């Protein structure tokens, strides 16, 4: 006997004035055929309709742009209960950390689970279909929100610990079906933890992500072993008295540890030297910028233009609701559009779709509209008569104003 969900899925043709597949140039009077949550065909309406199965339903989105669901490759959804609890901008990273510790300490034991629930809902309402989400262990389970996928990373801390296992929270097993181990940063995880996390992810072809060169205190600590990072580690009882500062930049240090390669995501990358950028480019790393978080924490302004000019895979992400006012990647894109005027808006759109899906190992499924991709699409209302030349800017502007809707986000 057949149940109510055993009905064969019906094909849909979505048509709009523009289709922006991101992986290919925009198509005027474009269309996408979807079936069972996947894209079957995408291109000009007149040619695509001939490939469409009989009986398909046509949905016309008028003057909108069909655009892929966004990909936010650096979030900490379990911190979402902190939304609105920290005033921005903070005077500096030191003051922010102090506030964060106080607020977290005052939260109940279901803080992470409740944060995950709030965060998943907010990220989905921010036009996002996939996120690379960091947990400290409290939100290591699968996404519970239909239409949203999480690539889960388990953040490991332990400057005074000598192995990945020692840094893994109780009750969590590091295994290929679970979250991907990810050291927090060069000042909060030991060299052994960083190298072992990289070995583990490299052996499985998985992304390796960590916060790198986020604030000036991190640079100072690796250079001479002093400053706020040292004070913090000592206060927490996590400093290793046998440790000697390497006298290197964070990127030089990671190169020395052998962790820079195309599957490595350098998150933040605000305090980078010219030679750091050359090294990151030579190793073909991904760079993940969170410019509104950096501004809110008084951490500085990332030089996004440089790695773009060097051809690195560059992404934008929101970071958490402890350092950002929302999880809206269109807002992040708008911030870059306003503050980095030499960056082509088409590049900005790639940084919230195609590039992060590549970084998370999900290219072809997320971040583009092409046969085989998930049919998680948006219709962005840009108004009639927008030219191809003005299209990317129009998507950024309409997106940041919230002028978009989900077209199809069937799990598939
Ligand atoms: Zn972060």
mmCIF file of C-alpha atoms and ligand atoms in Angstrom:
data_model
loop_
_atom_site.group_PDB
_atom_site.id
_atom_site.type_symbol
_atom_site.label_atom_id
_atom_site.label_comp_id
_atom_site.label_asym_id
_atom_site.label_seq_id
_atom_site.Cartn_x
_atom_site.Cartn_y
_atom_site.Cartn_z
ATOM 1 C CA UNK A 1 0.000 0.000 0.000
ATOM 2 C CA UNK A 2 1.302 3.446 -0.885
ATOM 3 C CA UNK A 3 1.619 6.183 1.719
ATOM 4 C CA UNK A 4 0.897 9.863 1.081
ATOM 5 C CA UNK A 5 4.595 10.607 0.317
ATOM 6 C CA UNK A 6 5.100 7.819 -2.210
ATOM 7 C CA UNK A 7 3.710 9.906 -5.059
ATOM 8 C CA UNK A 8 6.311 10.344 -7.829
ATOM 9 C CA UNK A 9 7.868 13.843 -7.579
ATOM 10 C CA UNK A 10 6.645 16.302 -10.157
ATOM 11 C CA UNK A 11 9.036 18.319 -12.290
ATOM 12 C CA UNK A 12 8.891 22.111 -12.064
ATOM 13 C CA UNK A 13 10.104 24.757 -14.506
ATOM 14 C CA UNK A 14 11.100 27.990 -12.786
ATOM 15 C CA UNK A 15 11.374 30.921 -15.196
ATOM 16 C CA UNK A 16 12.594 34.450 -14.527
ATOM 17 C CA UNK A 17 13.897 37.488 -16.379
ATOM 18 C CA UNK A 18 17.399 36.425 -15.330
ATOM 19 C CA UNK A 19 19.069 33.203 -14.291
ATOM 20 C CA UNK A 20 22.401 33.663 -12.491
ATOM 21 C CA UNK A 21 23.952 30.187 -12.180
ATOM 22 C CA UNK A 22 27.197 31.740 -10.744
ATOM 23 C CA UNK A 23 29.211 28.865 -12.280
ATOM 24 C CA UNK A 24 28.337 30.286 -15.727
ATOM 25 C CA UNK A 25 27.388 33.723 -17.150
ATOM 26 C CA UNK A 26 23.855 35.043 -16.489
ATOM 27 C CA UNK A 27 21.088 34.017 -18.896
ATOM 28 C CA UNK A 28 18.323 36.439 -19.858
ATOM 29 C CA UNK A 29 14.845 34.884 -19.826
ATOM 30 C CA UNK A 30 16.344 31.934 -18.014
ATOM 31 C CA UNK A 31 14.815 28.848 -16.496
ATOM 32 C CA UNK A 32 15.608 25.925 -14.251
ATOM 33 C CA UNK A 33 13.985 22.510 -14.323
ATOM 34 C CA UNK A 34 13.917 20.775 -10.952
ATOM 35 C CA UNK A 35 12.800 17.290 -10.042
ATOM 36 C CA UNK A 36 12.910 15.627 -6.628
ATOM 37 C CA UNK A 37 14.927 18.452 -5.088
ATOM 38 C CA UNK A 38 17.648 18.460 -7.760
ATOM 39 C CA UNK A 39 18.315 20.650 -10.793
ATOM 40 C CA UNK A 40 17.755 18.714 -14.009
ATOM 41 C CA UNK A 41 18.473 21.493 -16.513
ATOM 42 C CA UNK A 42 19.294 25.211 -16.448
ATOM 43 C CA UNK A 43 19.616 27.739 -19.281
ATOM 44 C CA UNK A 44 17.498 29.761 -21.684
ATOM 45 C CA UNK A 45 13.761 29.234 -21.112
ATOM 46 C CA UNK A 46 13.058 28.291 -24.719
ATOM 47 C CA UNK A 47 15.689 25.550 -24.815
ATOM 48 C CA UNK A 48 15.186 24.278 -21.262
ATOM 49 C CA UNK A 49 11.430 23.763 -21.675
ATOM 50 C CA UNK A 50 12.088 21.230 -24.456
ATOM 51 C CA UNK A 51 14.140 19.115 -21.981
ATOM 52 C CA UNK A 52 11.395 19.172 -19.433
ATOM 53 C CA UNK A 53 9.453 16.006 -18.581
ATOM 54 C CA UNK A 54 5.816 15.957 -19.695
ATOM 55 C CA UNK A 55 3.372 17.340 -17.167
ATOM 56 C CA UNK A 56 5.834 19.712 -15.548
ATOM 57 C CA UNK A 57 4.447 22.719 -13.750
ATOM 58 C CA UNK A 58 5.742 26.127 -14.894
ATOM 59 C CA UNK A 59 6.278 28.791 -12.239
ATOM 60 C CA UNK A 60 7.052 32.272 -13.505
ATOM 61 C CA UNK A 61 9.043 34.523 -11.163
ATOM 62 C CA UNK A 62 8.723 37.587 -13.398
ATOM 63 C CA UNK A 63 11.511 40.144 -13.248
ATOM 64 C CA UNK A 64 13.449 38.326 -10.496
ATOM 65 C CA UNK A 65 16.877 36.677 -10.708
ATOM 66 C CA UNK A 66 17.095 32.943 -10.025
ATOM 67 C CA UNK A 67 20.092 32.582 -7.743
ATOM 68 C CA UNK A 68 21.552 29.678 -5.718
ATOM 69 C CA UNK A 69 21.014 29.417 -1.962
ATOM 70 C CA UNK A 70 23.909 31.059 -0.121
ATOM 71 C CA UNK A 71 26.741 29.177 1.574
ATOM 72 C CA UNK A 72 27.999 30.490 4.922
ATOM 73 C CA UNK A 73 31.241 28.598 5.575
ATOM 74 C CA UNK A 74 32.040 29.939 9.056
ATOM 75 C CA UNK A 75 29.380 30.107 11.757
ATOM 76 C CA UNK A 76 29.107 29.099 15.420
ATOM 77 C CA UNK A 77 25.348 28.501 15.582
ATOM 78 C CA UNK A 78 25.490 27.254 19.182
ATOM 79 C CA UNK A 79 26.336 30.822 20.262
ATOM 80 C CA UNK A 80 23.098 32.196 18.789
ATOM 81 C CA UNK A 81 21.548 32.744 22.220
ATOM 82 C CA UNK A 82 23.973 35.673 22.539
ATOM 83 C CA UNK A 83 22.249 37.622 19.768
ATOM 84 C CA UNK A 84 21.870 41.246 20.811
ATOM 85 C CA UNK A 85 23.622 40.725 24.166
ATOM 86 C CA UNK A 86 26.956 42.345 23.198
ATOM 87 C CA UNK A 87 27.071 45.959 22.020
ATOM 88 C CA UNK A 88 29.071 46.674 18.852
ATOM 89 C CA UNK A 89 31.635 47.888 18.185
ATOM 90 C CA UNK A 90 33.713 46.587 21.077
ATOM 91 C CA UNK A 91 36.936 48.510 21.837
ATOM 92 C CA UNK A 92 39.072 45.442 21.079
ATOM 93 C CA UNK A 93 39.380 41.663 21.074
ATOM 94 C CA UNK A 94 40.440 41.601 24.742
ATOM 95 C CA UNK A 95 37.256 43.334 25.928
ATOM 96 C CA UNK A 96 35.074 41.138 23.720
ATOM 97 C CA UNK A 97 36.592 37.883 25.053
ATOM 98 C CA UNK A 98 35.998 39.055 28.605
ATOM 99 C CA UNK A 99 32.320 39.797 27.878
ATOM 100 C CA UNK A 100 31.886 36.507 26.026
ATOM 101 C CA UNK A 101 33.257 34.498 28.962
ATOM 102 C CA UNK A 102 30.983 36.324 31.421
ATOM 103 C CA UNK A 103 27.876 35.815 29.286
ATOM 104 C CA UNK A 104 28.570 32.145 28.543
ATOM 105 C CA UNK A 105 29.252 31.477 32.186
ATOM 106 C CA UNK A 106 25.823 32.846 33.061
ATOM 107 C CA UNK A 107 23.969 30.633 30.539
ATOM 108 C CA UNK A 108 22.289 27.349 31.439
ATOM 109 C CA UNK A 109 23.372 23.868 30.350
ATOM 110 C CA UNK A 110 21.018 23.822 27.346
ATOM 111 C CA UNK A 111 22.682 26.965 25.980
ATOM 112 C CA UNK A 112 24.250 25.177 22.973
ATOM 113 C CA UNK A 113 21.173 23.172 21.971
ATOM 114 C CA UNK A 114 18.920 26.215 22.199
ATOM 115 C CA UNK A 115 21.520 28.322 20.353
ATOM 116 C CA UNK A 116 21.650 25.745 17.565
ATOM 117 C CA UNK A 117 17.876 25.829 17.202
ATOM 118 C CA UNK A 118 17.809 29.636 17.010
ATOM 119 C CA UNK A 119 20.847 29.748 14.737
ATOM 120 C CA UNK A 120 19.549 27.202 12.244
ATOM 121 C CA UNK A 121 16.330 29.123 11.892
ATOM 122 C CA UNK A 122 18.125 32.441 11.458
ATOM 123 C CA UNK A 123 20.603 31.091 8.918
ATOM 124 C CA UNK A 124 17.788 29.548 6.864
ATOM 125 C CA UNK A 125 15.848 32.828 6.994
ATOM 126 C CA UNK A 126 19.025 34.476 5.700
ATOM 127 C CA UNK A 127 18.788 32.711 2.311
ATOM 128 C CA UNK A 128 21.397 30.126 3.268
ATOM 129 C CA UNK A 129 21.248 26.458 2.275
ATOM 130 C CA UNK A 130 24.586 25.215 3.632
ATOM 131 C CA UNK A 131 26.787 26.350 6.479
ATOM 132 C CA UNK A 132 30.164 25.303 7.823
ATOM 133 C CA UNK A 133 29.353 25.332 11.508
ATOM 134 C CA UNK A 134 31.762 25.162 14.444
ATOM 135 C CA UNK A 135 30.714 23.527 17.700
ATOM 136 C CA UNK A 136 32.585 23.095 20.944
ATOM 137 C CA UNK A 137 30.682 19.863 21.426
ATOM 138 C CA UNK A 138 27.224 20.972 22.538
ATOM 139 C CA UNK A 139 25.800 21.092 19.003
ATOM 140 C CA UNK A 140 27.591 18.207 17.328
ATOM 141 C CA UNK A 141 24.390 16.556 16.059
ATOM 142 C CA UNK A 142 22.908 16.830 12.594
ATOM 143 C CA UNK A 143 20.836 19.781 11.440
ATOM 144 C CA UNK A 144 17.302 19.647 12.629
ATOM 145 C CA UNK A 145 15.995 22.314 10.281
ATOM 146 C CA UNK A 146 14.590 21.051 6.950
ATOM 147 C CA UNK A 147 16.213 22.666 3.923
ATOM 148 C CA UNK A 148 19.449 23.548 5.742
ATOM 149 C CA UNK A 149 22.622 21.480 5.743
ATOM 150 C CA UNK A 150 25.465 21.899 8.216
ATOM 151 C CA UNK A 151 29.017 20.773 7.656
ATOM 152 C CA UNK A 152 29.942 20.387 11.298
ATOM 153 C CA UNK A 153 33.388 21.092 12.716
ATOM 154 C CA UNK A 154 34.397 20.201 16.265
ATOM 155 C CA UNK A 155 36.518 23.012 17.661
ATOM 156 C CA UNK A 156 39.449 21.761 19.711
ATOM 157 C CA UNK A 157 41.155 23.831 22.387
ATOM 158 C CA UNK A 158 44.213 22.939 24.452
ATOM 159 C CA UNK A 159 47.379 24.946 24.298
ATOM 160 C CA UNK A 160 48.861 22.707 26.990
ATOM 161 C CA UNK A 161 47.553 19.397 25.579
ATOM 162 C CA UNK A 162 49.605 17.088 23.422
ATOM 163 C CA UNK A 163 47.008 15.299 21.304
ATOM 164 C CA UNK A 164 43.752 15.654 19.405
ATOM 165 C CA UNK A 165 42.197 12.956 21.599
ATOM 166 C CA UNK A 166 43.141 14.795 24.805
ATOM 167 C CA UNK A 167 41.423 17.940 23.487
ATOM 168 C CA UNK A 168 38.210 16.148 22.433
ATOM 169 C CA UNK A 169 35.317 16.862 24.827
ATOM 170 C CA UNK A 170 34.048 13.927 26.885
ATOM 171 C CA UNK A 171 31.295 11.933 25.222
ATOM 172 C CA UNK A 172 32.354 12.767 21.643
ATOM 173 C CA UNK A 173 34.203 10.347 19.381
ATOM 174 C CA UNK A 174 36.330 11.589 16.511
ATOM 175 C CA UNK A 175 35.276 9.329 13.675
ATOM 176 C CA UNK A 176 34.516 9.814 9.978
ATOM 177 C CA UNK A 177 30.747 9.911 10.512
ATOM 178 C CA UNK A 178 30.973 12.679 13.125
ATOM 179 C CA UNK A 179 32.085 16.311 13.147
ATOM 180 C CA UNK A 180 35.391 17.261 11.540
ATOM 181 C CA UNK A 181 38.118 18.145 14.084
ATOM 182 C CA UNK A 182 39.254 21.778 13.815
ATOM 183 C CA UNK A 183 41.752 23.553 16.089
ATOM 184 C CA UNK A 184 40.506 26.922 17.306
ATOM 185 C CA UNK A 185 43.639 28.996 16.652
ATOM 186 C CA UNK A 186 47.424 29.083 16.935
ATOM 187 C CA UNK A 187 47.200 30.590 20.439
ATOM 188 C CA UNK A 188 44.618 28.202 21.879
ATOM 189 C CA UNK A 189 45.657 24.853 20.405
ATOM 190 C CA UNK A 190 49.089 23.233 20.656
ATOM 191 C CA UNK A 191 51.257 22.486 17.628
ATOM 192 C CA UNK A 192 50.523 18.764 18.167
ATOM 193 C CA UNK A 193 46.751 19.289 18.067
ATOM 194 C CA UNK A 194 46.982 21.458 14.942
ATOM 195 C CA UNK A 195 49.214 18.962 13.109
ATOM 196 C CA UNK A 196 47.113 15.938 14.152
ATOM 197 C CA UNK A 197 43.847 17.598 13.065
ATOM 198 C CA UNK A 198 45.437 18.303 9.695
ATOM 199 C CA UNK A 199 46.709 14.723 9.351
ATOM 200 C CA UNK A 200 43.228 13.419 10.192
ATOM 201 C CA UNK A 201 41.422 15.653 7.689
ATOM 202 C CA UNK A 202 44.069 15.224 4.983
ATOM 203 C CA UNK A 203 43.795 11.416 5.173
ATOM 204 C CA UNK A 204 40.057 11.749 4.477
ATOM 205 C CA UNK A 205 40.107 14.584 1.934
ATOM 206 C CA UNK A 206 38.109 16.812 4.298
ATOM 207 C CA UNK A 207 38.346 20.565 4.886
ATOM 208 C CA UNK A 208 40.585 21.846 7.674
ATOM 209 C CA UNK A 209 39.532 25.156 9.187
ATOM 210 C CA UNK A 210 40.909 27.454 11.880
ATOM 211 C CA UNK A 211 40.939 31.096 12.942
ATOM 212 C CA UNK A 212 44.167 32.657 11.626
ATOM 213 C CA UNK A 213 45.650 36.156 12.004
ATOM 214 C CA UNK A 214 42.387 37.520 13.432
ATOM 215 C CA UNK A 215 43.794 40.165 15.800
ATOM 216 C CA UNK A 216 47.062 41.882 16.643
ATOM 217 C CA UNK A 217 47.369 40.049 20.023
ATOM 218 C CA UNK A 218 47.760 36.776 18.118
ATOM 219 C CA UNK A 219 50.638 38.215 16.078
ATOM 220 C CA UNK A 220 52.343 39.498 19.232
ATOM 221 C CA UNK A 221 52.011 36.161 21.034
ATOM 222 C CA UNK A 222 53.596 34.082 18.268
ATOM 223 C CA UNK A 223 56.303 36.679 17.838
ATOM 224 C CA UNK A 224 57.439 37.149 21.452
ATOM 225 C CA UNK A 225 55.152 35.039 23.665
ATOM 226 C CA UNK A 226 53.695 38.085 25.434
ATOM 227 C CA UNK A 227 50.495 40.110 25.551
ATOM 228 C CA UNK A 228 46.819 39.309 25.982
ATOM 229 C CA UNK A 229 46.945 35.727 24.629
ATOM 230 C CA UNK A 230 49.637 34.820 27.168
ATOM 231 C CA UNK A 231 47.686 36.476 30.004
ATOM 232 C CA UNK A 232 44.511 34.663 28.970
ATOM 233 C CA UNK A 233 46.180 31.250 28.807
ATOM 234 C CA UNK A 234 47.800 31.781 32.215
ATOM 235 C CA UNK A 235 44.506 32.913 33.732
ATOM 236 C CA UNK A 236 42.789 29.784 32.394
ATOM 237 C CA UNK A 237 45.665 27.548 33.558
ATOM 238 C CA UNK A 238 46.313 26.563 29.933
ATOM 239 C CA UNK A 239 49.743 28.032 29.309
ATOM 240 C CA UNK A 240 52.631 25.626 28.688
ATOM 241 C CA UNK A 241 55.742 26.984 30.467
ATOM 242 C CA UNK A 242 57.996 24.871 28.221
ATOM 243 C CA UNK A 243 56.655 26.572 25.072
ATOM 244 C CA UNK A 244 58.970 28.899 23.189
ATOM 245 C CA UNK A 245 57.507 31.533 20.838
ATOM 246 C CA UNK A 246 58.323 30.547 17.258
ATOM 247 C CA UNK A 247 58.995 34.143 16.172
ATOM 248 C CA UNK A 248 56.824 33.605 13.092
ATOM 249 C CA UNK A 249 53.594 35.020 11.712
ATOM 250 C CA UNK A 250 50.565 32.695 12.073
ATOM 251 C CA UNK A 251 50.752 31.736 8.384
ATOM 252 C CA UNK A 252 54.515 31.051 8.590
ATOM 253 C CA UNK A 253 53.880 28.952 11.697
ATOM 254 C CA UNK A 254 51.184 26.897 9.927
ATOM 255 C CA UNK A 255 53.515 26.424 6.966
ATOM 256 C CA UNK A 256 56.177 25.183 9.399
ATOM 257 C CA UNK A 257 53.615 22.720 10.814
ATOM 258 C CA UNK A 258 52.848 21.543 7.276
ATOM 259 C CA UNK A 259 49.137 22.336 7.320
ATOM 260 C CA UNK A 260 48.781 24.735 4.368
ATOM 261 C CA UNK A 261 47.178 23.161 1.296
ATOM 262 C CA UNK A 262 44.081 23.572 -0.920
ATOM 263 C CA UNK A 263 41.814 22.005 1.751
ATOM 264 C CA UNK A 264 42.887 24.507 4.416
ATOM 265 C CA UNK A 265 40.528 27.392 5.285
ATOM 266 C CA UNK A 266 42.240 30.413 6.851
ATOM 267 C CA UNK A 267 39.434 32.166 8.702
ATOM 268 C CA UNK A 268 39.686 35.964 9.229
ATOM 269 C CA UNK A 269 43.200 36.652 7.817
ATOM 270 C CA UNK A 270 43.115 40.294 8.914
ATOM 271 C CA UNK A 271 46.745 40.728 10.001
ATOM 272 C CA UNK A 272 48.605 39.335 7.006
ATOM 273 C CA UNK A 273 51.969 40.422 5.618
ATOM 274 C CA UNK A 274 52.813 40.541 1.930
ATOM 275 C CA UNK A 275 54.824 37.322 2.300
ATOM 276 C CA UNK A 276 51.943 35.651 4.200
ATOM 277 C CA UNK A 277 49.719 36.255 1.199
ATOM 278 C CA UNK A 278 52.313 34.886 -1.193
ATOM 279 C CA UNK A 279 52.661 31.765 0.962
ATOM 280 C CA UNK A 280 48.884 31.254 1.186
ATOM 281 C CA UNK A 281 48.681 31.667 -2.614
ATOM 282 C CA UNK A 282 51.570 29.242 -3.232
ATOM 283 C CA UNK A 283 49.748 26.620 -1.132
ATOM 284 C CA UNK A 284 46.407 27.450 -2.798
ATOM 285 C CA UNK A 285 44.580 27.896 0.528
ATOM 286 C CA UNK A 286 41.044 29.190 0.915
ATOM 287 C CA UNK A 287 40.596 32.470 2.788
ATOM 288 C CA UNK A 288 37.371 33.149 4.725
ATOM 289 C CA UNK A 289 36.705 36.784 5.533
ATOM 290 C CA UNK A 290 34.243 37.904 8.226
ATOM 291 C CA UNK A 291 34.641 41.683 7.874
ATOM 292 C CA UNK A 292 31.647 42.771 9.964
ATOM 293 C CA UNK A 293 32.804 40.576 12.852
ATOM 294 C CA UNK A 294 36.298 42.109 12.587
ATOM 295 C CA UNK A 295 34.824 45.604 12.662
ATOM 296 C CA UNK A 296 32.555 44.761 15.607
ATOM 297 C CA UNK A 297 35.478 43.408 17.647
ATOM 298 C CA UNK A 298 37.841 46.261 16.782
ATOM 299 C CA UNK A 299 40.125 43.613 15.209
ATOM 300 C CA UNK A 300 40.870 45.531 12.003
ATOM 301 C CA UNK A 301 39.911 45.617 8.335
ATOM 302 C CA UNK A 302 40.839 42.637 6.131
ATOM 303 C CA UNK A 303 42.623 43.324 2.850
ATOM 304 C CA UNK A 304 40.236 41.297 0.700
ATOM 305 C CA UNK A 305 41.529 42.784 -2.539
ATOM 306 C CA UNK A 306 44.994 41.223 -2.246
ATOM 307 C CA UNK A 307 44.092 37.493 -2.191
ATOM 308 C CA UNK A 308 41.501 38.090 -4.910
ATOM 309 C CA UNK A 309 44.245 39.574 -7.097
ATOM 310 C CA UNK A 310 46.415 36.520 -6.354
ATOM 311 C CA UNK A 311 43.628 34.157 -7.411
ATOM 312 C CA UNK A 312 42.985 32.548 -4.009
ATOM 313 C CA UNK A 313 39.612 30.971 -3.292
ATOM 314 C CA UNK A 314 38.032 33.765 -1.203
ATOM 315 C CA UNK A 315 34.823 33.476 0.816
ATOM 316 C CA UNK A 316 32.676 35.687 3.022
ATOM 317 C CA UNK A 317 31.131 34.397 6.235
ATOM 318 C CA UNK A 318 29.263 35.931 9.140
ATOM 319 C CA UNK A 319 30.995 34.248 12.109
ATOM 320 C CA UNK A 320 28.690 33.988 15.152
ATOM 321 C CA UNK A 321 25.926 36.066 16.711
ATOM 322 C CA UNK A 322 28.415 36.804 19.509
ATOM 323 C CA UNK A 323 30.400 38.970 17.075
ATOM 324 C CA UNK A 324 27.798 39.887 14.449
ATOM 325 C CA UNK A 325 24.309 41.351 14.558
ATOM 326 C CA UNK A 326 22.851 38.764 12.161
ATOM 327 C CA UNK A 327 23.770 35.708 10.069
ATOM 328 C CA UNK A 328 22.876 37.372 6.766
ATOM 329 C CA UNK A 329 25.480 36.794 4.055
ATOM 330 C CA UNK A 330 23.782 39.346 1.826
ATOM 331 C CA UNK A 331 24.523 41.817 4.648
ATOM 332 C CA UNK A 332 28.165 40.730 4.615
ATOM 333 C CA UNK A 333 28.195 41.164 0.812
ATOM 334 C CA UNK A 334 26.667 44.636 1.158
ATOM 335 C CA UNK A 335 29.337 45.586 3.699
ATOM 336 C CA UNK A 336 32.080 44.564 1.252
ATOM 337 C CA UNK A 337 30.322 46.412 -1.577
ATOM 338 C CA UNK A 338 30.263 49.606 0.541
ATOM 339 C CA UNK A 339 33.766 49.361 1.998
ATOM 340 C CA UNK A 340 35.806 47.718 -0.757
ATOM 341 C CA UNK A 341 34.614 49.597 -3.855
ATOM 342 C CA UNK A 342 37.258 48.191 -6.199
ATOM 343 C CA UNK A 343 35.923 44.647 -5.819
ATOM 344 C CA UNK A 344 33.694 43.570 -8.706
ATOM 345 C CA UNK A 345 30.192 42.707 -7.372
ATOM 346 C CA UNK A 346 30.340 39.472 -9.392
ATOM 347 C CA UNK A 347 33.331 38.440 -7.253
ATOM 348 C CA UNK A 348 31.399 39.345 -4.105
ATOM 349 C CA UNK A 349 28.570 37.024 -5.152
ATOM 350 C CA UNK A 350 31.016 34.184 -5.838
ATOM 351 C CA UNK A 351 32.328 34.665 -2.273
ATOM 352 C CA UNK A 352 28.906 33.798 -0.789
ATOM 353 C CA UNK A 353 28.046 30.906 -3.125
ATOM 354 C CA UNK A 354 30.466 29.031 -5.370
ATOM 355 C CA UNK A 355 33.722 29.652 -3.465
ATOM 356 C CA UNK A 356 32.495 28.547 -0.020
ATOM 357 C CA UNK A 357 30.793 25.455 -1.476
ATOM 358 C CA UNK A 358 34.175 24.544 -2.988
ATOM 359 C CA UNK A 359 35.869 25.209 0.363
ATOM 360 C CA UNK A 360 33.435 22.897 2.162
ATOM 361 C CA UNK A 361 33.849 20.165 -0.453
ATOM 362 C CA UNK A 362 30.299 20.544 -1.794
ATOM 363 C CA UNK A 363 30.902 22.186 -5.211
ATOM 364 C CA UNK A 364 28.377 21.056 -7.793
ATOM 365 C CA UNK A 365 25.732 20.552 -5.101
ATOM 366 C CA UNK A 366 25.583 23.974 -3.451
ATOM 367 C CA UNK A 367 26.515 27.498 -4.531
ATOM 368 C CA UNK A 368 25.638 27.120 -8.223
ATOM 369 C CA UNK A 369 22.679 26.281 -10.421
ATOM 370 C CA UNK A 370 23.656 23.430 -12.719
ATOM 371 C CA UNK A 371 22.406 19.919 -13.492
ATOM 372 C CA UNK A 372 22.839 17.721 -10.429
ATOM 373 C CA UNK A 373 22.907 20.617 -7.937
ATOM 374 C CA UNK A 374 20.430 20.804 -5.080
ATOM 375 C CA UNK A 375 17.416 22.822 -6.162
ATOM 376 C CA UNK A 376 17.855 25.222 -3.232
ATOM 377 C CA UNK A 377 17.211 28.428 -5.127
ATOM 378 C CA UNK A 378 16.246 31.992 -4.444
ATOM 379 C CA UNK A 379 14.262 34.455 -6.522
ATOM 380 C CA UNK A 380 15.898 37.830 -5.867
ATOM 381 C CA UNK A 381 13.608 40.726 -6.803
ATOM 382 C CA UNK A 382 15.766 43.163 -8.758
ATOM 383 C CA UNK A 383 13.048 45.003 -10.683
ATOM 384 C CA UNK A 384 12.412 44.915 -14.416
ATOM 385 C CA UNK A 385 14.934 45.945 -17.049
ATOM 386 C CA UNK A 386 18.224 45.379 -15.173
ATOM 387 C CA UNK A 387 21.084 44.925 -17.631
ATOM 388 C CA UNK A 388 23.591 42.070 -17.416
ATOM 389 C CA UNK A 389 26.227 44.599 -16.420
ATOM 390 C CA UNK A 390 24.223 45.828 -13.438
ATOM 391 C CA UNK A 391 22.915 42.437 -12.407
ATOM 392 C CA UNK A 392 25.431 41.468 -9.706
ATOM 393 C CA UNK A 393 25.163 44.818 -7.943
ATOM 394 C CA UNK A 394 21.363 44.592 -8.114
ATOM 395 C CA UNK A 395 21.454 41.124 -6.476
ATOM 396 C CA UNK A 396 23.695 42.424 -3.663
ATOM 397 C CA UNK A 397 21.453 45.433 -3.045
ATOM 398 C CA UNK A 398 18.128 43.586 -3.234
ATOM 399 C CA UNK A 399 19.557 40.751 -1.160
ATOM 400 C CA UNK A 400 20.681 43.019 1.671
ATOM 401 C CA UNK A 401 17.236 44.656 1.671
ATOM 402 C CA UNK A 402 15.628 41.240 2.089
ATOM 403 C CA UNK A 403 13.932 41.378 -1.328
ATOM 404 C CA UNK A 404 14.204 37.648 -2.048
ATOM 405 C CA UNK A 405 12.184 34.483 -1.455
ATOM 406 C CA UNK A 406 12.882 30.776 -1.473
ATOM 407 C CA UNK A 407 11.929 29.201 -4.776
ATOM 408 C CA UNK A 408 12.593 25.612 -3.886
ATOM 409 C CA UNK A 409 14.456 24.126 -0.983
ATOM 410 C CA UNK A 410 13.370 20.568 -0.937
ATOM 411 C CA UNK A 411 15.685 18.229 0.898
ATOM 412 C CA UNK A 412 17.011 15.783 -1.665
HETATM 413 ZN ZN1 LIG B 1 34.777 32.024 14.394
#
